[in-house]
mmCIF file of C-alpha atoms in Angstrom:
data_model
loop_
_atom_site.group_PDB
_atom_site.id
_atom_site.type_symbol
_atom_site.label_atom_id
_atom_site.label_comp_id
_atom_site.label_asym_id
_atom_site.label_seq_id
_atom_site.Cartn_x
_atom_site.Cartn_y
_atom_site.Cartn_z
ATOM 1 C CA MET V 22 -44.461 -79.331 74.746
ATOM 2 C CA ILE V 23 -42.061 -76.436 73.057
ATOM 3 C CA LEU V 24 -40.609 -76.314 76.647
ATOM 4 C CA TYR V 25 -39.560 -80.550 76.389
ATOM 5 C CA ALA V 26 -38.965 -80.347 72.450
ATOM 6 C CA ALA V 27 -35.857 -82.178 71.489
ATOM 7 C CA LEU V 28 -34.628 -81.984 74.649
ATOM 8 C CA VAL V 29 -32.230 -85.096 74.826
ATOM 9 C CA ASP V 30 -29.153 -86.531 73.185
ATOM 10 C CA ASP V 31 -28.804 -89.692 72.665
ATOM 11 C CA ALA V 32 -25.108 -90.711 74.763
ATOM 12 C CA GLY V 33 -25.688 -94.357 74.817
ATOM 13 C CA LEU V 34 -22.077 -94.824 74.020
ATOM 14 C CA PHE V 35 -21.160 -93.127 76.793
ATOM 15 C CA PRO V 36 -20.793 -94.544 80.508
ATOM 16 C CA PRO V 37 -22.395 -95.697 82.103
ATOM 17 C CA THR V 38 -24.942 -97.437 79.783
ATOM 18 C CA SER V 39 -21.508 -97.556 77.377
ATOM 19 C CA LEU V 40 -23.274 -99.714 73.986
ATOM 20 C CA HIS V 41 -21.400 -101.212 71.747
ATOM 21 C CA MET V 42 -22.028 -99.268 68.266
ATOM 22 C CA ASP V 43 -24.072 -102.507 67.044
ATOM 23 C CA GLU V 44 -26.945 -101.715 70.374
ATOM 24 C CA ALA V 45 -26.354 -98.040 70.014
ATOM 25 C CA LEU V 46 -27.851 -97.973 66.646
ATOM 26 C CA ALA V 47 -30.275 -100.292 67.149
ATOM 27 C CA ARG V 48 -31.694 -98.421 69.775
ATOM 28 C CA HIS V 49 -31.146 -94.991 67.928
ATOM 29 C CA MET V 50 -32.508 -96.499 65.176
ATOM 30 C CA ARG V 51 -35.857 -98.025 67.326
ATOM 31 C CA ASP V 52 -36.391 -94.076 69.040
ATOM 32 C CA LEU V 53 -35.975 -92.615 65.488
ATOM 33 C CA GLU V 54 -38.975 -94.682 64.303
ATOM 34 C CA SER V 55 -41.195 -93.730 67.209
ATOM 35 C CA GLY V 56 -40.049 -90.184 66.850
ATOM 36 C CA HIS V 57 -40.963 -89.338 69.639
ATOM 37 C CA PRO V 58 -40.437 -85.016 70.303
ATOM 38 C CA VAL V 59 -38.892 -84.902 73.414
ATOM 39 C CA LEU V 60 -35.523 -87.037 71.560
ATOM 40 C CA THR V 61 -33.412 -84.421 69.609
ATOM 41 C CA HIS V 62 -32.829 -87.885 67.379
ATOM 42 C CA ARG V 63 -29.357 -87.158 67.658
ATOM 43 C CA LEU V 64 -26.629 -89.718 68.524
ATOM 44 C CA LEU V 65 -23.392 -88.298 70.194
ATOM 45 C CA CYS V 66 -20.282 -90.505 69.186
ATOM 46 C CA PRO V 67 -17.144 -90.032 70.056
ATOM 47 C CA ALA V 68 -14.353 -88.803 67.470
ATOM 48 C CA SER V 69 -12.522 -91.765 68.178
ATOM 49 C CA ARG V 70 -15.726 -93.802 67.335
ATOM 50 C CA ILE V 71 -16.407 -91.780 64.402
ATOM 51 C CA GLU V 72 -14.887 -95.170 61.697
ATOM 52 C CA ARG V 73 -16.550 -97.369 63.115
ATOM 53 C CA LEU V 74 -19.533 -95.572 63.150
ATOM 54 C CA ARG V 75 -18.858 -94.644 59.599
ATOM 55 C CA GLY V 76 -18.664 -98.699 58.719
ATOM 56 C CA LYS V 77 -21.869 -99.653 59.652
ATOM 57 C CA ASP V 78 -24.953 -99.863 57.470
ATOM 58 C CA VAL V 79 -27.661 -97.428 59.152
ATOM 59 C CA ARG V 80 -27.007 -94.201 59.782
ATOM 60 C CA PRO V 81 -28.532 -91.744 62.223
ATOM 61 C CA ARG V 82 -30.059 -88.977 60.949
ATOM 62 C CA ARG V 83 -27.891 -85.996 62.907
ATOM 63 C CA VAL V 84 -24.451 -86.858 64.691
ATOM 64 C CA GLY V 85 -22.983 -85.168 67.679
ATOM 65 C CA LEU V 86 -19.454 -85.309 67.229
ATOM 66 C CA ILE V 87 -17.453 -85.412 70.959
ATOM 67 C CA LEU V 88 -13.202 -84.379 70.699
ATOM 68 C CA ASP V 89 -11.712 -86.956 72.232
ATOM 69 C CA THR V 90 -9.045 -86.775 69.813
ATOM 70 C CA ASP V 91 -5.996 -84.326 69.222
ATOM 71 C CA GLU V 92 -7.406 -83.310 65.903
ATOM 72 C CA VAL V 93 -10.852 -82.980 64.368
ATOM 73 C CA PRO V 94 -11.456 -86.088 61.832
ATOM 74 C CA ASP V 95 -13.202 -85.430 58.611
ATOM 75 C CA PHE V 96 -16.818 -86.255 58.916
ATOM 76 C CA GLY V 97 -17.991 -84.466 55.765
ATOM 77 C CA ASP V 98 -20.121 -88.021 54.808
ATOM 78 C CA LEU V 99 -21.717 -88.234 58.110
ATOM 79 C CA PRO V 100 -24.633 -85.420 59.609
ATOM 80 C CA VAL V 101 -22.533 -83.629 61.580
ATOM 81 C CA ASP V 102 -24.155 -81.168 62.999
ATOM 82 C CA LEU V 103 -22.877 -80.038 66.026
ATOM 83 C CA VAL V 104 -18.638 -80.285 67.837
ATOM 84 C CA GLU V 105 -18.626 -80.527 71.729
ATOM 85 C CA THR V 106 -15.416 -80.359 72.923
ATOM 86 C CA LEU V 107 -13.330 -79.687 76.782
ATOM 87 C CA LEU V 108 -11.531 -76.513 76.792
ATOM 88 C CA PRO V 109 -7.689 -77.542 77.236
ATOM 89 C CA PRO V 110 -6.355 -75.660 80.942
ATOM 90 C CA ASP V 111 -5.235 -71.840 80.595
ATOM 91 C CA THR V 112 -6.642 -71.572 77.525
ATOM 92 C CA PRO V 113 -8.944 -69.258 76.554
ATOM 93 C CA ILE V 114 -11.631 -69.735 74.452
ATOM 94 C CA GLU V 115 -11.159 -67.823 71.581
ATOM 95 C CA THR V 116 -7.782 -69.509 70.835
ATOM 96 C CA LEU V 117 -9.606 -72.937 71.070
ATOM 97 C CA VAL V 118 -12.070 -71.484 68.369
ATOM 98 C CA ALA V 119 -9.408 -70.271 65.927
ATOM 99 C CA GLY V 120 -7.445 -73.321 65.941
ATOM 100 C CA LEU V 121 -10.388 -75.309 64.893
ATOM 101 C CA SER V 122 -11.887 -75.219 61.195
ATOM 102 C CA LEU V 123 -15.813 -76.381 61.153
ATOM 103 C CA PRO V 124 -17.468 -76.913 57.750
ATOM 104 C CA PRO V 125 -20.894 -73.649 57.699
ATOM 105 C CA GLY V 126 -23.602 -74.944 59.928
ATOM 106 C CA VAL V 127 -22.125 -77.057 62.384
ATOM 107 C CA ARG V 128 -22.281 -75.359 66.111
ATOM 108 C CA LEU V 129 -19.269 -75.570 68.601
ATOM 109 C CA PHE V 130 -20.166 -76.231 72.233
ATOM 110 C CA VAL V 131 -16.940 -75.778 74.481
ATOM 111 C CA GLU V 132 -17.032 -77.630 77.826
ATOM 112 C CA ILE V 133 -15.807 -75.540 80.857
ATOM 113 C CA PRO V 134 -16.185 -75.905 84.464
ATOM 114 C CA ALA V 135 -19.423 -75.044 85.925
ATOM 115 C CA GLY V 136 -18.210 -72.653 88.412
ATOM 116 C CA ARG V 137 -15.375 -71.319 85.896
ATOM 117 C CA PRO V 138 -15.993 -67.421 85.884
ATOM 118 C CA GLY V 139 -15.336 -63.947 83.766
ATOM 119 C CA LEU V 140 -14.816 -65.809 80.343
ATOM 120 C CA SER V 141 -15.025 -64.476 76.653
ATOM 121 C CA VAL V 142 -17.417 -66.576 74.650
ATOM 122 C CA PRO V 143 -16.781 -65.668 70.613
ATOM 123 C CA PRO V 144 -20.304 -65.228 68.947
ATOM 124 C CA GLY V 145 -22.045 -68.438 67.467
ATOM 125 C CA THR V 146 -19.827 -70.680 69.983
ATOM 126 C CA GLY V 147 -21.590 -72.287 72.548
ATOM 127 C CA LEU V 148 -20.690 -73.886 76.484
ATOM 128 C CA LYS V 149 -21.330 -77.187 77.822
ATOM 129 C CA VAL V 150 -21.274 -78.046 81.041
ATOM 130 C CA ARG V 151 -20.893 -81.431 82.895
ATOM 131 C CA CYS V 152 -23.663 -82.149 85.765
ATOM 132 C CA GLY V 153 -22.250 -85.688 86.721
ATOM 133 C CA GLY V 154 -20.079 -88.270 86.268
ATOM 134 C CA THR V 155 -19.280 -91.329 87.973
ATOM 135 C CA THR V 156 -17.742 -89.884 90.892
ATOM 136 C CA ALA V 157 -19.057 -87.427 93.534
ATOM 137 C CA ASP V 158 -16.506 -84.691 92.637
ATOM 138 C CA LYS V 159 -18.211 -84.558 89.367
ATOM 139 C CA PHE V 160 -21.091 -83.476 90.733
ATOM 140 C CA PRO V 161 -21.053 -79.426 90.316
ATOM 141 C CA PRO V 162 -22.346 -77.715 94.129
ATOM 142 C CA VAL V 163 -26.155 -76.016 93.414
ATOM 143 C CA GLU V 164 -24.085 -72.654 93.251
ATOM 144 C CA HIS V 165 -21.584 -73.592 90.417
ATOM 145 C CA LEU V 166 -24.353 -74.816 87.707
ATOM 146 C CA ALA V 167 -26.380 -71.414 89.203
ATOM 147 C CA GLN V 168 -23.190 -69.343 88.444
ATOM 148 C CA PHE V 169 -22.953 -70.694 85.087
ATOM 149 C CA ILE V 170 -26.898 -70.344 84.384
ATOM 150 C CA ARG V 171 -26.704 -66.822 85.173
ATOM 151 C CA PHE V 172 -23.451 -66.209 83.042
ATOM 152 C CA CYS V 173 -24.871 -67.854 79.853
ATOM 153 C CA ALA V 174 -28.392 -66.515 80.521
ATOM 154 C CA ASP V 175 -27.269 -62.828 80.627
ATOM 155 C CA ASN V 176 -24.759 -62.736 77.697
ATOM 156 C CA ASP V 177 -26.919 -65.234 75.658
ATOM 157 C CA VAL V 178 -24.800 -67.921 75.388
ATOM 158 C CA PRO V 179 -26.546 -71.588 74.196
ATOM 159 C CA PHE V 180 -25.485 -74.138 76.083
ATOM 160 C CA LYS V 181 -25.400 -78.063 76.902
ATOM 161 C CA ALA V 182 -25.683 -79.956 79.510
ATOM 162 C CA THR V 183 -24.159 -83.524 80.016
ATOM 163 C CA ALA V 184 -23.602 -86.562 82.538
ATOM 164 C CA GLY V 185 -25.576 -86.942 85.156
ATOM 165 C CA LEU V 186 -28.924 -85.769 84.504
ATOM 166 C CA HIS V 187 -30.780 -89.738 84.815
ATOM 167 C CA HIS V 188 -34.070 -88.535 86.375
ATOM 168 C CA ALA V 189 -36.158 -85.173 85.626
ATOM 169 C CA ILE V 190 -35.995 -84.962 89.923
ATOM 170 C CA ARG V 191 -33.101 -83.584 91.930
ATOM 171 C CA HIS V 192 -32.892 -86.782 94.222
ATOM 172 C CA PHE V 193 -30.012 -88.486 96.581
ATOM 173 C CA ASP V 194 -27.584 -91.378 95.155
ATOM 174 C CA PRO V 195 -26.849 -93.951 98.403
ATOM 175 C CA SER V 196 -24.161 -94.893 95.578
ATOM 176 C CA LEU V 197 -22.013 -92.148 95.127
ATOM 177 C CA GLY V 198 -23.337 -90.066 98.633
ATOM 178 C CA VAL V 199 -24.243 -87.492 96.118
ATOM 179 C CA ASP V 200 -27.127 -85.324 95.422
ATOM 180 C CA ARG V 201 -27.684 -85.821 91.742
ATOM 181 C CA HIS V 202 -28.968 -82.589 89.803
ATOM 182 C CA GLY V 203 -31.950 -83.318 88.066
ATOM 183 C CA PHE V 204 -33.041 -82.401 84.422
ATOM 184 C CA LEU V 205 -36.276 -80.397 84.967
ATOM 185 C CA ASN V 206 -34.977 -78.556 87.772
ATOM 186 C CA LEU V 207 -31.981 -77.670 85.383
ATOM 187 C CA LEU V 208 -34.874 -76.526 82.715
ATOM 188 C CA LEU V 209 -36.913 -74.702 84.804
ATOM 189 C CA ALA V 210 -33.598 -73.015 86.542
ATOM 190 C CA VAL V 211 -33.314 -71.358 82.649
ATOM 191 C CA CYS V 212 -37.034 -70.473 82.842
ATOM 192 C CA GLU V 213 -36.057 -68.431 86.486
ATOM 193 C CA ALA V 214 -32.916 -66.448 84.857
ATOM 194 C CA VAL V 215 -34.293 -66.279 82.024
ATOM 195 C CA GLU V 216 -36.721 -63.890 84.089
ATOM 196 C CA GLY V 217 -34.124 -62.164 86.016
ATOM 197 C CA ARG V 218 -34.480 -65.112 89.479
ATOM 198 C CA ASP V 219 -31.523 -66.753 91.723
ATOM 199 C CA PRO V 220 -31.760 -70.375 89.240
ATOM 200 C CA ALA V 221 -30.073 -71.877 93.135
ATOM 201 C CA PRO V 222 -33.464 -72.137 94.822
ATOM 202 C CA VAL V 223 -34.889 -74.600 91.448
ATOM 203 C CA LEU V 224 -32.084 -75.903 91.040
ATOM 204 C CA ARG V 225 -31.696 -77.219 94.701
ATOM 205 C CA THR V 226 -35.543 -78.425 95.490
ATOM 206 C CA THR V 227 -36.689 -82.071 95.560
ATOM 207 C CA ASP V 228 -39.927 -81.099 96.114
ATOM 208 C CA VAL V 229 -42.051 -82.927 93.174
ATOM 209 C CA GLY V 230 -45.119 -80.919 93.024
ATOM 210 C CA HIS V 231 -43.384 -77.633 93.078
ATOM 211 C CA LEU V 232 -41.947 -78.571 90.804
ATOM 212 C CA VAL V 233 -44.423 -79.860 88.355
ATOM 213 C CA ARG V 234 -46.799 -76.687 89.368
ATOM 214 C CA MET V 235 -43.768 -74.361 88.414
ATOM 215 C CA ALA V 236 -43.863 -76.448 84.983
ATOM 216 C CA GLY V 237 -47.464 -75.629 84.291
ATOM 217 C CA GLY V 238 -46.902 -72.165 84.525
ATOM 218 C CA VAL V 239 -44.532 -71.184 82.444
ATOM 219 C CA ASN V 240 -45.459 -69.177 79.857
ATOM 220 C CA GLU V 241 -44.440 -69.714 76.298
ATOM 221 C CA ASP V 242 -41.811 -66.381 75.735
ATOM 222 C CA THR V 243 -39.888 -68.121 79.126
ATOM 223 C CA ALA V 244 -39.938 -71.591 77.793
ATOM 224 C CA GLU V 245 -38.899 -70.074 73.579
ATOM 225 C CA GLN V 246 -35.951 -68.528 75.339
ATOM 226 C CA ALA V 247 -34.643 -70.861 77.755
ATOM 227 C CA ARG V 248 -34.809 -73.705 74.791
ATOM 228 C CA ARG V 249 -32.477 -71.107 72.866
ATOM 229 C CA LEU V 250 -30.264 -70.669 75.879
ATOM 230 C CA LEU V 251 -30.279 -74.868 76.995
ATOM 231 C CA VAL V 252 -30.288 -76.325 73.230
ATOM 232 C CA SER V 253 -30.480 -80.325 75.100
ATOM 233 C CA TYR V 254 -28.567 -82.156 77.182
ATOM 234 C CA GLY V 255 -27.248 -85.943 76.821
ATOM 235 C CA SER V 256 -28.750 -89.411 77.988
ATOM 236 C CA CYS V 257 -27.245 -92.441 77.477
ATOM 237 C CA ASN V 258 -30.878 -93.894 78.389
ATOM 238 C CA THR V 259 -33.077 -91.899 76.114
ATOM 239 C CA SER V 260 -36.350 -93.940 77.970
ATOM 240 C CA ALA V 261 -36.096 -92.609 81.300
ATOM 241 C CA PRO V 262 -36.726 -88.687 80.579
ATOM 242 C CA LEU V 263 -39.715 -89.657 78.919
ATOM 243 C CA GLU V 264 -40.820 -92.458 81.247
ATOM 244 C CA ASP V 265 -39.977 -89.763 84.060
ATOM 245 C CA LEU V 266 -42.599 -87.139 82.180
ATOM 246 C CA HIS V 267 -44.706 -88.823 81.481
ATOM 247 C CA ALA V 268 -45.149 -90.300 85.276
ATOM 248 C CA LEU V 269 -45.203 -86.378 86.651
ATOM 249 C CA GLY V 270 -48.253 -85.265 84.251
ATOM 250 C CA LEU V 271 -45.771 -83.413 82.147
ATOM 251 C CA ILE V 272 -46.376 -85.062 78.709
ATOM 252 C CA GLU V 273 -49.084 -86.805 77.562
ATOM 253 C CA GLU V 274 -47.865 -90.414 76.920
ATOM 254 C CA ALA V 275 -43.987 -92.102 77.101
ATOM 255 C CA ARG V 276 -44.236 -93.605 73.208
ATOM 256 C CA ARG V 277 -41.518 -95.887 72.048
#
């Protein structure tokens, strides 16, 4: 279970689900009550909606703040444990980090394009990669995602993933005309990189049986290293990952 523990952040406020705050909190509280170990029980909230969250009677146990505003809002009264932000064009990560003042214990993750090489990442800062979106061009090629994973593994840089990872196994989406990355493919690709192998073949495969066998063969040390790198990924549907892992026989039950 260590490979899947605290893997999935709650991104219900984001497309394509785009829940209203009340709906998102109601679902989040149900997840919190179920206590499923695959879920991080962290609600991802845009900075522009933090006042809406602050005004509610119920509070998540953990909050990930997604910066979509020019300034970092005050969040001292909320259980924010990480902040995610997009790297502006032509801006070094060091410059971005220097301009942000975050409280101790709050981790920063900077979103970059999957294929961008040659980055300098300050100690204590993580990266974020977008694996899809509402249009085909938002899905990075396998080669670019593999390059990103190799960089993080080679430089011991933790990262988060977002968007597009709707199911465990890579599959074709006819509505967009694109292959969607699978979250199990991504997770096992990180394991491959940890062990010094090219992550691209695992990212590319749609062989369910092969992926399940690979998952069953991951040793504990590799799993721990892989999960230090892949911190979590955001899913707008918190039940689908549990159902997929259960259907593949990788977790005992999809408790709700």
